């Protein structure tokens, strides 16, 4: 029984050692997703107030965010496993690249939420630029 206990502890320690380098990446992604969720709720509330509608919190949006966080963390862990493969198969620091991509998407979503909440000139220009970019109407000046 003691040998089984040592084997289980060794396996657990190996997993912790494998994923310890990406723990800060996971916390960073969790923070970005949390900020995006909070600003999304605030933007939804601001739009409802501006339109004169009643606002209420929807738990399905919170659960969608929890699912998104779970998938992002699992994907970072999978990218870490890919990073441990022999060199030359994948770019180095694949986990960092993926975490940076997720954080970039969440930051863009944060900016969209900021556009929905406020009406400053900078935010209006950003919103117009994004819409024109999506339609392919950006002109070189």
Short mmCIF file of C-alpha atoms in Angstrom, two decimals:
data_model
loop_
_atom_site.label_atom_id
_atom_site.label_comp_id
_atom_site.label_asym_id
_atom_site.label_seq_id
_atom_site.Cartn_x
_atom_site.Cartn_y
_atom_site.Cartn_z
CA UNK A 1 0.00 0.00 0.00
CA UNK A 2 2.87 2.34 0.77
CA UNK A 3 4.32 1.78 -2.70
CA UNK A 4 0.98 2.74 -4.26
CA UNK A 5 0.89 5.87 -2.11
CA UNK A 6 4.39 6.85 -3.24
CA UNK A 7 3.51 6.16 -6.87
CA UNK A 8 0.37 8.35 -6.65
CA UNK A 9 2.34 11.15 -4.98
CA UNK A 10 5.02 10.90 -7.67
CA UNK A 11 2.40 11.16 -10.43
CA UNK A 12 0.73 14.15 -8.77
CA UNK A 13 4.09 15.85 -8.29
CA UNK A 14 4.98 15.26 -11.92
CA UNK A 15 1.75 16.89 -13.09
CA UNK A 16 2.31 19.88 -10.84
CA UNK A 17 5.87 20.25 -12.14
CA UNK A 18 4.66 19.97 -15.75
CA UNK A 19 2.04 22.71 -15.45
CA UNK A 20 3.76 25.00 -12.92
CA UNK A 21 5.40 27.18 -15.62
CA UNK A 22 2.03 28.04 -17.18
CA UNK A 23 0.18 28.83 -13.93
CA UNK A 24 0.82 32.60 -14.33
CA UNK A 25 -0.54 32.40 -17.88
CA UNK A 26 -3.68 30.72 -16.60
CA UNK A 27 -4.15 33.41 -13.93
CA UNK A 28 -3.64 36.14 -16.53
CA UNK A 29 -6.22 34.61 -18.87
CA UNK A 30 -8.63 34.21 -15.95
CA UNK A 31 -8.18 37.89 -15.06
CA UNK A 32 -8.80 39.03 -18.65
CA UNK A 33 -11.92 36.87 -18.93
CA UNK A 34 -13.14 38.18 -15.55
CA UNK A 35 -12.68 41.81 -16.57
CA UNK A 36 -14.44 41.16 -19.86
CA UNK A 37 -17.35 39.53 -18.02
CA UNK A 38 -17.67 42.43 -15.57
CA UNK A 39 -17.59 45.05 -18.31
CA UNK A 40 -20.04 43.02 -20.37
CA UNK A 41 -22.50 43.00 -17.49
CA UNK A 42 -21.99 46.74 -16.98
CA UNK A 43 -22.47 47.43 -20.70
CA UNK A 44 -25.66 45.37 -20.77
CA UNK A 45 -26.97 47.29 -17.79
CA UNK A 46 -26.05 50.64 -19.35
CA UNK A 47 -27.79 49.75 -22.63
CA UNK A 48 -30.93 48.64 -20.79
CA UNK A 49 -31.00 51.86 -18.80
CA UNK A 50 -30.44 53.95 -21.94
CA UNK A 51 -33.29 52.12 -23.76
CA UNK A 52 -35.60 52.36 -20.74
CA UNK A 53 -35.82 48.58 -20.35
CA UNK A 54 -35.73 46.59 -17.15
CA UNK A 55 -32.35 44.95 -16.63
CA UNK A 56 -31.69 41.65 -14.92
CA UNK A 57 -28.68 39.40 -14.57
CA UNK A 58 -28.80 36.21 -16.62
CA UNK A 59 -27.05 33.22 -15.11
CA UNK A 60 -26.62 31.57 -18.51
CA UNK A 61 -24.19 34.34 -19.46
CA UNK A 62 -22.21 33.65 -16.29
CA UNK A 63 -22.14 29.93 -17.04
CA UNK A 64 -21.03 30.66 -20.59
CA UNK A 65 -18.13 32.65 -19.15
CA UNK A 66 -17.25 29.80 -16.77
CA UNK A 67 -17.23 27.37 -19.72
CA UNK A 68 -15.06 29.76 -21.73
CA UNK A 69 -12.60 30.02 -18.83
CA UNK A 70 -12.48 26.25 -18.46
CA UNK A 71 -11.83 25.71 -22.15
CA UNK A 72 -9.11 28.37 -22.18
CA UNK A 73 -7.32 26.82 -19.19
CA UNK A 74 -7.50 23.33 -20.68
CA UNK A 75 -6.22 24.68 -24.01
CA UNK A 76 -3.27 26.35 -22.28
CA UNK A 77 -2.50 23.08 -20.50
CA UNK A 78 -2.66 21.23 -23.82
CA UNK A 79 -0.38 23.83 -25.40
CA UNK A 80 2.07 23.28 -22.55
CA UNK A 81 2.10 19.58 -23.34
CA UNK A 82 2.83 20.45 -26.98
CA UNK A 83 5.68 22.68 -25.75
CA UNK A 84 7.29 19.67 -24.06
CA UNK A 85 7.48 17.72 -27.35
CA UNK A 86 10.84 17.51 -29.09
CA UNK A 87 12.07 20.81 -30.49
CA UNK A 88 11.36 21.66 -34.07
CA UNK A 89 7.82 20.33 -34.36
CA UNK A 90 6.02 23.42 -33.06
CA UNK A 91 7.02 27.00 -32.37
CA UNK A 92 8.58 27.58 -28.96
CA UNK A 93 6.35 28.87 -26.18
CA UNK A 94 3.16 27.71 -27.86
CA UNK A 95 1.34 28.08 -24.51
CA UNK A 96 2.39 31.74 -24.28
CA UNK A 97 1.30 32.40 -27.85
CA UNK A 98 -2.10 30.86 -27.18
CA UNK A 99 -2.54 32.72 -23.89
CA UNK A 100 -1.58 35.96 -25.64
CA UNK A 101 -4.17 35.29 -28.32
CA UNK A 102 -6.90 34.67 -25.73
CA UNK A 103 -5.92 37.80 -23.81
CA UNK A 104 -5.95 39.83 -27.03
CA UNK A 105 -9.44 38.63 -27.90
CA UNK A 106 -10.66 39.41 -24.39
CA UNK A 107 -9.08 42.86 -24.51
CA UNK A 108 -10.85 43.54 -27.82
CA UNK A 109 -14.12 42.43 -26.23
CA UNK A 110 -13.40 44.77 -23.31
CA UNK A 111 -12.99 47.65 -25.79
CA UNK A 112 -16.27 46.73 -27.45
CA UNK A 113 -17.96 46.79 -24.04
CA UNK A 114 -16.40 50.18 -23.33
CA UNK A 115 -17.84 51.43 -26.64
CA UNK A 116 -21.27 50.17 -25.60
CA UNK A 117 -21.05 51.92 -22.22
CA UNK A 118 -19.58 55.29 -23.13
CA UNK A 119 -19.92 57.81 -25.90
CA UNK A 120 -16.54 59.47 -25.94
CA UNK A 121 -15.13 60.64 -29.26
CA UNK A 122 -12.28 58.11 -29.14
CA UNK A 123 -14.67 55.22 -28.52
CA UNK A 124 -16.98 56.35 -31.35
CA UNK A 125 -14.02 56.46 -33.74
CA UNK A 126 -12.90 53.04 -32.59
CA UNK A 127 -16.41 51.65 -33.14
CA UNK A 128 -16.59 53.20 -36.62
CA UNK A 129 -13.13 51.83 -37.50
CA UNK A 130 -14.13 48.34 -36.40
CA UNK A 131 -17.35 48.43 -38.41
CA UNK A 132 -15.55 49.67 -41.52
CA UNK A 133 -12.86 47.05 -41.08
CA UNK A 134 -15.47 44.31 -40.85
CA UNK A 135 -17.09 45.53 -44.07
CA UNK A 136 -13.74 46.00 -45.81
CA UNK A 137 -14.29 49.73 -46.26
CA UNK A 138 -11.10 51.01 -44.67
CA UNK A 139 -9.33 53.38 -47.03
CA UNK A 140 -5.62 54.02 -47.10
CA UNK A 141 -4.99 57.67 -46.32
#
